[in-house]
JSON list of C-alpha atoms in Angstrom, two decimals:
[
{"chain": "D", "resi": 26, "resn": "MET", "atom": "CA", "xyz": [-19.26, -15.92, -2.62]},
{"chain": "D", "resi": 27, "resn": "THR", "atom": "CA", "xyz": [-17.22, -13.90, -0.13]},
{"chain": "D", "resi": 28, "resn": "THR", "atom": "CA", "xyz": [-16.74, -10.27, -1.07]},
{"chain": "D", "resi": 29, "resn": "ARG", "atom": "CA", "xyz": [-13.41, -8.47, -0.86]},
{"chain": "D", "resi": 30, "resn": "LEU", "atom": "CA", "xyz": [-14.64, -6.55, 2.17]},
{"chain": "D", "resi": 31, "resn": "GLU", "atom": "CA", "xyz": [-15.88, -9.67, 3.95]},
{"chain": "D", "resi": 32, "resn": "HIS", "atom": "CA", "xyz": [-12.58, -11.45, 3.32]},
{"chain": "D", "resi": 33, "resn": "TRP", "atom": "CA", "xyz": [-10.39, -8.73, 4.84]},
{"chain": "D", "resi": 34, "resn": "GLU", "atom": "CA", "xyz": [-12.75, -8.04, 7.73]},
{"chain": "D", "resi": 35, "resn": "GLN", "atom": "CA", "xyz": [-12.52, -11.73, 8.59]},
{"chain": "D", "resi": 36, "resn": "VAL", "atom": "CA", "xyz": [-8.72, -11.62, 8.43]},
{"chain": "D", "resi": 37, "resn": "TYR", "atom": "CA", "xyz": [-8.46, -8.76, 10.91]},
{"chain": "D", "resi": 38, "resn": "ARG", "atom": "CA", "xyz": [-11.13, -10.14, 13.21]},
{"chain": "D", "resi": 39, "resn": "THR", "atom": "CA", "xyz": [-9.37, -13.49, 13.56]},
{"chain": "D", "resi": 40, "resn": "ARG", "atom": "CA", "xyz": [-5.69, -12.47, 13.53]},
{"chain": "D", "resi": 41, "resn": "ALA", "atom": "CA", "xyz": [-3.72, -9.84, 15.38]},
{"chain": "D", "resi": 42, "resn": "PRO", "atom": "CA", "xyz": [-1.90, -7.32, 13.15]},
{"chain": "D", "resi": 43, "resn": "GLU", "atom": "CA", "xyz": [1.42, -8.89, 14.19]},
{"chain": "D", "resi": 44, "resn": "GLN", "atom": "CA", "xyz": [0.26, -12.29, 12.90]},
{"chain": "D", "resi": 45, "resn": "VAL", "atom": "CA", "xyz": [-0.57, -11.43, 9.28]},
{"chain": "D", "resi": 46, "resn": "SER", "atom": "CA", "xyz": [2.06, -12.45, 6.74]},
{"chain": "D", "resi": 47, "resn": "TRP", "atom": "CA", "xyz": [2.74, -8.90, 5.53]},
{"chain": "D", "resi": 48, "resn": "TYR", "atom": "CA", "xyz": [3.45, -7.53, 9.02]},
{"chain": "D", "resi": 49, "resn": "GLN", "atom": "CA", "xyz": [6.57, -5.35, 9.35]},
{"chain": "D", "resi": 50, "resn": "PRO", "atom": "CA", "xyz": [7.84, -4.00, 12.69]},
{"chain": "D", "resi": 51, "resn": "ALA", "atom": "CA", "xyz": [8.87, -0.91, 10.72]},
{"chain": "D", "resi": 52, "resn": "ALA", "atom": "CA", "xyz": [8.20, 0.06, 7.07]},
{"chain": "D", "resi": 53, "resn": "ARG", "atom": "CA", "xyz": [11.82, 0.99, 6.40]},
{"chain": "D", "resi": 54, "resn": "THR", "atom": "CA", "xyz": [11.92, 0.61, 2.61]},
{"chain": "D", "resi": 55, "resn": "SER", "atom": "CA", "xyz": [8.70, 2.54, 2.05]},
{"chain": "D", "resi": 56, "resn": "LEU", "atom": "CA", "xyz": [9.71, 5.30, 4.43]},
{"chain": "D", "resi": 57, "resn": "ALA", "atom": "CA", "xyz": [13.17, 5.70, 2.88]},
{"chain": "D", "resi": 58, "resn": "LEU", "atom": "CA", "xyz": [11.74, 6.03, -0.64]},
{"chain": "D", "resi": 59, "resn": "ILE", "atom": "CA", "xyz": [9.06, 8.48, 0.49]},
{"chain": "D", "resi": 60, "resn": "ARG", "atom": "CA", "xyz": [11.60, 10.65, 2.30]},
{"chain": "D", "resi": 61, "resn": "ARG", "atom": "CA", "xyz": [13.80, 10.60, -0.80]},
{"chain": "D", "resi": 62, "resn": "VAL", "atom": "CA", "xyz": [11.19, 12.08, -3.14]},
{"chain": "D", "resi": 63, "resn": "ALA", "atom": "CA", "xyz": [9.14, 14.08, -0.61]},
{"chain": "D", "resi": 64, "resn": "PRO", "atom": "CA", "xyz": [11.51, 15.57, 1.96]},
{"chain": "D", "resi": 65, "resn": "ALA", "atom": "CA", "xyz": [9.11, 18.41, 2.83]},
{"chain": "D", "resi": 66, "resn": "ILE", "atom": "CA", "xyz": [7.08, 17.48, 5.90]},
{"chain": "D", "resi": 67, "resn": "GLY", "atom": "CA", "xyz": [4.03, 19.18, 4.41]},
{"chain": "D", "resi": 68, "resn": "ALA", "atom": "CA", "xyz": [3.83, 16.66, 1.56]},
{"chain": "D", "resi": 69, "resn": "ALA", "atom": "CA", "xyz": [0.38, 15.08, 1.23]},
{"chain": "D", "resi": 70, "resn": "ILE", "atom": "CA", "xyz": [0.71, 11.31, 1.54]},
{"chain": "D", "resi": 71, "resn": "LEU", "atom": "CA", "xyz": [-1.95, 8.66, 0.87]},
{"chain": "D", "resi": 72, "resn": "ASP", "atom": "CA", "xyz": [-1.23, 5.17, 2.20]},
{"chain": "D", "resi": 73, "resn": "VAL", "atom": "CA", "xyz": [-3.51, 2.79, 0.30]},
{"chain": "D", "resi": 74, "resn": "GLY", "atom": "CA", "xyz": [-4.22, -0.44, 2.15]},
{"chain": "D", "resi": 75, "resn": "GLY", "atom": "CA", "xyz": [-2.43, 1.08, 5.14]},
{"chain": "D", "resi": 76, "resn": "GLY", "atom": "CA", "xyz": [-4.65, -0.78, 7.59]},
{"chain": "D", "resi": 77, "resn": "ALA", "atom": "CA", "xyz": [-2.64, -1.71, 10.66]},
{"chain": "D", "resi": 78, "resn": "SER", "atom": "CA", "xyz": [0.68, -1.03, 8.89]},
{"chain": "D", "resi": 79, "resn": "ARG", "atom": "CA", "xyz": [3.36, 0.79, 10.87]},
{"chain": "D", "resi": 80, "resn": "LEU", "atom": "CA", "xyz": [4.22, 3.15, 8.02]},
{"chain": "D", "resi": 81, "resn": "VAL", "atom": "CA", "xyz": [1.99, 5.78, 9.63]},
{"chain": "D", "resi": 82, "resn": "ASP", "atom": "CA", "xyz": [4.10, 5.58, 12.80]},
{"chain": "D", "resi": 83, "resn": "GLY", "atom": "CA", "xyz": [7.26, 6.21, 10.80]},
{"chain": "D", "resi": 84, "resn": "LEU", "atom": "CA", "xyz": [5.71, 9.08, 8.87]},
{"chain": "D", "resi": 85, "resn": "LEU", "atom": "CA", "xyz": [4.56, 10.78, 12.06]},
{"chain": "D", "resi": 86, "resn": "ASP", "atom": "CA", "xyz": [7.96, 10.22, 13.68]},
{"chain": "D", "resi": 87, "resn": "ALA", "atom": "CA", "xyz": [9.57, 11.85, 10.62]},
{"chain": "D", "resi": 88, "resn": "GLY", "atom": "CA", "xyz": [7.37, 14.92, 11.08]},
{"chain": "D", "resi": 89, "resn": "TYR", "atom": "CA", "xyz": [4.94, 14.51, 8.18]},
{"chain": "D", "resi": 90, "resn": "ARG", "atom": "CA", "xyz": [1.66, 16.22, 8.98]},
{"chain": "D", "resi": 91, "resn": "ASP", "atom": "CA", "xyz": [-0.60, 15.58, 5.96]},
{"chain": "D", "resi": 92, "resn": "ILE", "atom": "CA", "xyz": [-1.22, 11.82, 6.09]},
{"chain": "D", "resi": 93, "resn": "THR", "atom": "CA", "xyz": [-4.24, 9.85, 4.91]},
{"chain": "D", "resi": 94, "resn": "VAL", "atom": "CA", "xyz": [-4.57, 6.11, 5.53]},
{"chain": "D", "resi": 95, "resn": "LEU", "atom": "CA", "xyz": [-7.13, 4.17, 3.49]},
{"chain": "D", "resi": 96, "resn": "ASP", "atom": "CA", "xyz": [-8.11, 0.56, 3.96]},
{"chain": "D", "resi": 97, "resn": "LEU", "atom": "CA", "xyz": [-11.02, -1.66, 3.10]},
{"chain": "D", "resi": 98, "resn": "ALA", "atom": "CA", "xyz": [-11.16, -3.13, 6.62]},
{"chain": "D", "resi": 99, "resn": "ALA", "atom": "CA", "xyz": [-12.33, -0.75, 9.33]},
{"chain": "D", "resi": 100, "resn": "ASP", "atom": "CA", "xyz": [-10.98, -3.14, 11.96]},
{"chain": "D", "resi": 101, "resn": "ALA", "atom": "CA", "xyz": [-7.47, -2.71, 10.57]},
{"chain": "D", "resi": 102, "resn": "LEU", "atom": "CA", "xyz": [-7.74, 1.06, 10.75]},
{"chain": "D", "resi": 103, "resn": "ALA", "atom": "CA", "xyz": [-9.07, 0.81, 14.30]},
{"chain": "D", "resi": 104, "resn": "ALA", "atom": "CA", "xyz": [-6.03, -1.25, 15.28]},
{"chain": "D", "resi": 105, "resn": "ALA", "atom": "CA", "xyz": [-3.70, 1.43, 13.91]},
{"chain": "D", "resi": 106, "resn": "ARG", "atom": "CA", "xyz": [-5.60, 4.24, 15.61]},
{"chain": "D", "resi": 107, "resn": "SER", "atom": "CA", "xyz": [-5.46, 2.39, 18.91]},
{"chain": "D", "resi": 108, "resn": "ARG", "atom": "CA", "xyz": [-1.74, 1.71, 18.54]},
{"chain": "D", "resi": 109, "resn": "ILE", "atom": "CA", "xyz": [-0.70, 5.31, 17.89]},
{"chain": "D", "resi": 110, "resn": "GLY", "atom": "CA", "xyz": [-3.01, 6.74, 20.54]},
{"chain": "D", "resi": 111, "resn": "ASP", "atom": "CA", "xyz": [-3.38, 10.52, 20.69]},
{"chain": "D", "resi": 112, "resn": "ARG", "atom": "CA", "xyz": [-1.49, 10.93, 17.42]},
{"chain": "D", "resi": 113, "resn": "ALA", "atom": "CA", "xyz": [-4.39, 9.28, 15.55]},
{"chain": "D", "resi": 114, "resn": "SER", "atom": "CA", "xyz": [-6.12, 12.67, 15.46]},
{"chain": "D", "resi": 115, "resn": "GLN", "atom": "CA", "xyz": [-3.30, 13.95, 13.21]},
{"chain": "D", "resi": 116, "resn": "VAL", "atom": "CA", "xyz": [-4.20, 11.42, 10.48]},
{"chain": "D", "resi": 117, "resn": "ARG", "atom": "CA", "xyz": [-7.18, 11.15, 8.11]},
{"chain": "D", "resi": 118, "resn": "TRP", "atom": "CA", "xyz": [-8.65, 7.64, 8.16]},
{"chain": "D", "resi": 119, "resn": "ILE", "atom": "CA", "xyz": [-10.77, 6.34, 5.28]},
{"chain": "D", "resi": 120, "resn": "ALA", "atom": "CA", "xyz": [-12.53, 2.94, 5.29]},
{"chain": "D", "resi": 121, "resn": "ALA", "atom": "CA", "xyz": [-13.23, 2.26, 1.61]},
{"chain": "D", "resi": 122, "resn": "ASP", "atom": "CA", "xyz": [-12.43, 0.09, -1.40]},
{"chain": "D", "resi": 123, "resn": "ILE", "atom": "CA", "xyz": [-9.74, 1.92, -3.35]},
{"chain": "D", "resi": 124, "resn": "VAL", "atom": "CA", "xyz": [-11.26, 1.09, -6.73]},
{"chain": "D", "resi": 125, "resn": "SER", "atom": "CA", "xyz": [-14.45, 2.97, -5.84]},
{"chain": "D", "resi": 126, "resn": "ALA", "atom": "CA", "xyz": [-13.43, 5.39, -3.06]},
{"chain": "D", "resi": 127, "resn": "GLY", "atom": "CA", "xyz": [-14.31, 9.03, -3.54]},
{"chain": "D", "resi": 128, "resn": "LEU", "atom": "CA", "xyz": [-10.92, 10.73, -3.50]},
{"chain": "D", "resi": 129, "resn": "PRO", "atom": "CA", "xyz": [-10.22, 14.43, -4.01]},
{"chain": "D", "resi": 130, "resn": "GLY", "atom": "CA", "xyz": [-8.64, 15.44, -7.32]},
{"chain": "D", "resi": 131, "resn": "ALA", "atom": "CA", "xyz": [-4.94, 16.31, -7.57]},
{"chain": "D", "resi": 132, "resn": "ALA", "atom": "CA", "xyz": [-4.65, 16.10, -3.79]},
{"chain": "D", "resi": 133, "resn": "TYR", "atom": "CA", "xyz": [-1.63, 13.90, -3.03]},
{"chain": "D", "resi": 134, "resn": "ASP", "atom": "CA", "xyz": [2.11, 14.22, -3.53]},
{"chain": "D", "resi": 135, "resn": "ILE", "atom": "CA", "xyz": [2.69, 10.55, -2.71]},
{"chain": "D", "resi": 136, "resn": "TRP", "atom": "CA", "xyz": [0.46, 7.53, -3.34]},
{"chain": "D", "resi": 137, "resn": "HIS", "atom": "CA", "xyz": [1.86, 4.56, -1.42]},
{"chain": "D", "resi": 138, "resn": "ASP", "atom": "CA", "xyz": [0.60, 1.00, -1.80]},
{"chain": "D", "resi": 139, "resn": "ARG", "atom": "CA", "xyz": [2.26, -2.01, -0.25]},
{"chain": "D", "resi": 140, "resn": "ALA", "atom": "CA", "xyz": [0.43, -5.19, -1.24]},
{"chain": "D", "resi": 141, "resn": "VAL", "atom": "CA", "xyz": [-2.99, -3.98, -2.43]},
{"chain": "D", "resi": 142, "resn": "PHE", "atom": "CA", "xyz": [-2.57, -3.79, -6.20]},
{"chain": "D", "resi": 143, "resn": "HIS", "atom": "CA", "xyz": [-1.25, -7.34, -6.52]},
{"chain": "D", "resi": 144, "resn": "PHE", "atom": "CA", "xyz": [-4.55, -8.66, -5.10]},
{"chain": "D", "resi": 145, "resn": "LEU", "atom": "CA", "xyz": [-6.47, -7.10, -8.00]},
{"chain": "D", "resi": 146, "resn": "THR", "atom": "CA", "xyz": [-6.69, -10.13, -10.26]},
{"chain": "D", "resi": 147, "resn": "ASP", "atom": "CA", "xyz": [-9.63, -8.69, -12.24]},
{"chain": "D", "resi": 148, "resn": "ALA", "atom": "CA", "xyz": [-8.43, -6.47, -15.09]},
{"chain": "D", "resi": 149, "resn": "ALA", "atom": "CA", "xyz": [-11.39, -4.12, -14.70]},
{"chain": "D", "resi": 150, "resn": "ASP", "atom": "CA", "xyz": [-10.43, -3.48, -11.06]},
{"chain": "D", "resi": 151, "resn": "ARG", "atom": "CA", "xyz": [-6.89, -2.65, -12.11]},
{"chain": "D", "resi": 152, "resn": "VAL", "atom": "CA", "xyz": [-8.19, -0.16, -14.68]},
{"chain": "D", "resi": 153, "resn": "ARG", "atom": "CA", "xyz": [-10.32, 1.53, -12.02]},
{"chain": "D", "resi": 154, "resn": "TYR", "atom": "CA", "xyz": [-7.37, 1.61, -9.62]},
{"chain": "D", "resi": 155, "resn": "VAL", "atom": "CA", "xyz": [-5.08, 3.30, -12.14]},
{"chain": "D", "resi": 156, "resn": "ALA", "atom": "CA", "xyz": [-7.81, 5.83, -12.92]},
{"chain": "D", "resi": 157, "resn": "GLN", "atom": "CA", "xyz": [-7.97, 6.65, -9.22]},
{"chain": "D", "resi": 158, "resn": "VAL", "atom": "CA", "xyz": [-4.22, 7.23, -9.10]},
{"chain": "D", "resi": 159, "resn": "LYS", "atom": "CA", "xyz": [-4.31, 9.53, -12.11]},
{"chain": "D", "resi": 160, "resn": "GLN", "atom": "CA", "xyz": [-7.08, 11.72, -10.74]},
{"chain": "D", "resi": 161, "resn": "ALA", "atom": "CA", "xyz": [-5.88, 11.85, -7.11]},
{"chain": "D", "resi": 162, "resn": "LEU", "atom": "CA", "xyz": [-2.12, 12.43, -7.58]},
{"chain": "D", "resi": 163, "resn": "LYS", "atom": "CA", "xyz": [-0.84, 15.94, -8.13]},
{"chain": "D", "resi": 164, "resn": "PRO", "atom": "CA", "xyz": [1.01, 16.57, -11.41]},
{"chain": "D", "resi": 165, "resn": "GLY", "atom": "CA", "xyz": [4.60, 15.55, -10.73]},
{"chain": "D", "resi": 166, "resn": "GLY", "atom": "CA", "xyz": [3.50, 13.42, -7.79]},
{"chain": "D", "resi": 167, "resn": "HIS", "atom": "CA", "xyz": [4.94, 9.98, -7.07]},
{"chain": "D", "resi": 168, "resn": "LEU", "atom": "CA", "xyz": [3.40, 6.52, -7.02]},
{"chain": "D", "resi": 169, "resn": "LEU", "atom": "CA", "xyz": [5.23, 4.05, -4.78]},
{"chain": "D", "resi": 170, "resn": "MET", "atom": "CA", "xyz": [3.92, 0.53, -5.22]},
{"chain": "D", "resi": 171, "resn": "ALA", "atom": "CA", "xyz": [5.17, -2.67, -3.60]},
{"chain": "D", "resi": 172, "resn": "THR", "atom": "CA", "xyz": [3.91, -5.91, -5.10]},
{"chain": "D", "resi": 173, "resn": "PHE", "atom": "CA", "xyz": [5.07, -9.50, -5.02]},
{"chain": "D", "resi": 174, "resn": "ALA", "atom": "CA", "xyz": [8.00, -9.91, -7.39]},
{"chain": "D", "resi": 175, "resn": "LEU", "atom": "CA", "xyz": [7.93, -12.41, -10.26]},
{"chain": "D", "resi": 176, "resn": "ASP", "atom": "CA", "xyz": [9.57, -14.94, -7.93]},
{"chain": "D", "resi": 177, "resn": "GLY", "atom": "CA", "xyz": [7.27, -14.07, -5.04]},
{"chain": "D", "resi": 178, "resn": "PRO", "atom": "CA", "xyz": [4.39, -16.23, -3.81]},
{"chain": "D", "resi": 179, "resn": "PRO", "atom": "CA", "xyz": [1.47, -16.81, -6.20]},
{"chain": "D", "resi": 180, "resn": "ARG", "atom": "CA", "xyz": [-1.04, -16.64, -3.34]},
{"chain": "D", "resi": 181, "resn": "CYS", "atom": "CA", "xyz": [-1.39, -14.73, -0.08]},
{"chain": "D", "resi": 182, "resn": "SER", "atom": "CA", "xyz": [-3.98, -14.82, 2.68]},
{"chain": "D", "resi": 183, "resn": "GLY", "atom": "CA", "xyz": [-5.90, -17.49, 0.75]},
{"chain": "D", "resi": 184, "resn": "LEU", "atom": "CA", "xyz": [-6.16, -15.35, -2.39]},
{"chain": "D", "resi": 185, "resn": "ASP", "atom": "CA", "xyz": [-4.48, -15.43, -5.78]},
{"chain": "D", "resi": 186, "resn": "VAL", "atom": "CA", "xyz": [-2.22, -12.51, -6.62]},
{"chain": "D", "resi": 187, "resn": "VAL", "atom": "CA", "xyz": [-0.64, -11.02, -9.74]},
{"chain": "D", "resi": 188, "resn": "ARG", "atom": "CA", "xyz": [3.16, -10.84, -9.54]},
{"chain": "D", "resi": 189, "resn": "TYR", "atom": "CA", "xyz": [5.09, -8.04, -11.23]},
{"chain": "D", "resi": 190, "resn": "SER", "atom": "CA", "xyz": [8.46, -6.84, -12.34]},
{"chain": "D", "resi": 191, "resn": "ALA", "atom": "CA", "xyz": [9.03, -3.09, -12.54]},
{"chain": "D", "resi": 192, "resn": "GLN", "atom": "CA", "xyz": [8.59, -3.30, -16.32]},
{"chain": "D", "resi": 193, "resn": "SER", "atom": "CA", "xyz": [5.38, -5.35, -16.25]},
{"chain": "D", "resi": 194, "resn": "LEU", "atom": "CA", "xyz": [3.96, -3.01, -13.63]},
{"chain": "D", "resi": 195, "resn": "ARG", "atom": "CA", "xyz": [4.78, 0.00, -15.77]},
{"chain": "D", "resi": 196, "resn": "ASP", "atom": "CA", "xyz": [3.06, -1.71, -18.70]},
{"chain": "D", "resi": 197, "resn": "GLU", "atom": "CA", "xyz": [0.01, -2.32, -16.52]},
{"chain": "D", "resi": 198, "resn": "LEU", "atom": "CA", "xyz": [-0.12, 1.32, -15.42]},
{"chain": "D", "resi": 199, "resn": "GLY", "atom": "CA", "xyz": [0.08, 2.57, -19.00]},
{"chain": "D", "resi": 200, "resn": "PRO", "atom": "CA", "xyz": [1.41, 5.91, -20.26]},
{"chain": "D", "resi": 201, "resn": "GLY", "atom": "CA", "xyz": [2.00, 8.82, -17.94]},
{"chain": "D", "resi": 202, "resn": "PHE", "atom": "CA", "xyz": [4.18, 7.08, -15.35]},
{"chain": "D", "resi": 203, "resn": "ASP", "atom": "CA", "xyz": [7.98, 7.43, -15.44]},
{"chain": "D", "resi": 204, "resn": "LEU", "atom": "CA", "xyz": [9.92, 4.78, -13.53]},
{"chain": "D", "resi": 205, "resn": "VAL", "atom": "CA", "xyz": [12.28, 6.45, -11.06]},
{"chain": "D", "resi": 206, "resn": "ASP", "atom": "CA", "xyz": [13.66, 3.49, -9.11]},
{"chain": "D", "resi": 207, "resn": "THR", "atom": "CA", "xyz": [13.10, -0.12, -8.14]},
{"chain": "D", "resi": 208, "resn": "VAL", "atom": "CA", "xyz": [14.03, -1.96, -4.95]},
{"chain": "D", "resi": 209, "resn": "ARG", "atom": "CA", "xyz": [13.74, -5.66, -4.18]},
{"chain": "D", "resi": 210, "resn": "GLU", "atom": "CA", "xyz": [12.98, -6.74, -0.65]},
{"chain": "D", "resi": 211, "resn": "GLU", "atom": "CA", "xyz": [12.99, -10.16, 0.96]},
{"chain": "D", "resi": 212, "resn": "HIS", "atom": "CA", "xyz": [10.31, -9.89, 3.58]},
{"chain": "D", "resi": 213, "resn": "GLN", "atom": "CA", "xyz": [10.32, -12.39, 6.41]},
{"chain": "D", "resi": 214, "resn": "THR", "atom": "CA", "xyz": [6.81, -13.22, 7.60]},
{"chain": "D", "resi": 215, "resn": "PRO", "atom": "CA", "xyz": [6.00, -13.80, 11.28]},
{"chain": "D", "resi": 216, "resn": "SER", "atom": "CA", "xyz": [6.10, -17.54, 10.55]},
{"chain": "D", "resi": 217, "resn": "GLY", "atom": "CA", "xyz": [9.63, -17.27, 9.14]},
{"chain": "D", "resi": 218, "resn": "ALA", "atom": "CA", "xyz": [8.79, -17.65, 5.43]},
{"chain": "D", "resi": 219, "resn": "ILE", "atom": "CA", "xyz": [10.39, -15.36, 2.86]},
{"chain": "D", "resi": 220, "resn": "GLN", "atom": "CA", "xyz": [8.24, -13.28, 0.50]},
{"chain": "D", "resi": 221, "resn": "ARG", "atom": "CA", "xyz": [10.00, -11.44, -2.33]},
{"chain": "D", "resi": 222, "resn": "PHE", "atom": "CA", "xyz": [8.62, -7.95, -2.97]},
{"chain": "D", "resi": 223, "resn": "GLN", "atom": "CA", "xyz": [9.28, -5.52, -5.80]},
{"chain": "D", "resi": 224, "resn": "TYR", "atom": "CA", "xyz": [9.05, -1.83, -4.89]},
{"chain": "D", "resi": 225, "resn": "SER", "atom": "CA", "xyz": [8.56, 0.41, -7.90]},
{"chain": "D", "resi": 226, "resn": "LEU", "atom": "CA", "xyz": [8.69, 4.20, -7.67]},
{"chain": "D", "resi": 227, "resn": "PHE", "atom": "CA", "xyz": [7.06, 6.21, -10.47]},
{"chain": "D", "resi": 228, "resn": "ARG", "atom": "CA", "xyz": [6.67, 9.91, -11.16]},
{"chain": "D", "resi": 229, "resn": "MET", "atom": "CA", "xyz": [3.46, 11.01, -12.85]}
]
């Protein structure tokens, strides 16, 4: 049986970052929500599943200087480092599985996740993920999570996903998370298909 790591390594070894279905030329929705709740450029930001995402480009352009990008696939991180060139040295890069990564306690003002949590179809993995958020976010920090909406696709990249509304996601997270805002996004994939995302912003 293929492991989670093997699956995503295979994806990034066989497809360019611009060919994966979740590719965005710019992470506008994520960046706007982050800038809304963390206007200070010294805010500590963790991008979970950041991989080859262009959010890091936008954060650096906006002046943020405490950025960590975590992804399971080292090849995805390498693609991002190569793309941003010399600026890669301004970012911390972590190749790890988020449910078991060793993260510092109360270290981050923002935990951002676009399209990792919805791949966690095992309830035990979701429990471990939420525990990671609770120990790594600072008190009063924000969790920004983008998942497939209830009317989004049931599968992605050959894997089943769990679709969420803002309310069902809050129920999954459990107590301690206050919903601040929700945003729906119709994401057009490189092939032209539409994927409906639900962005949910919580304060812990």
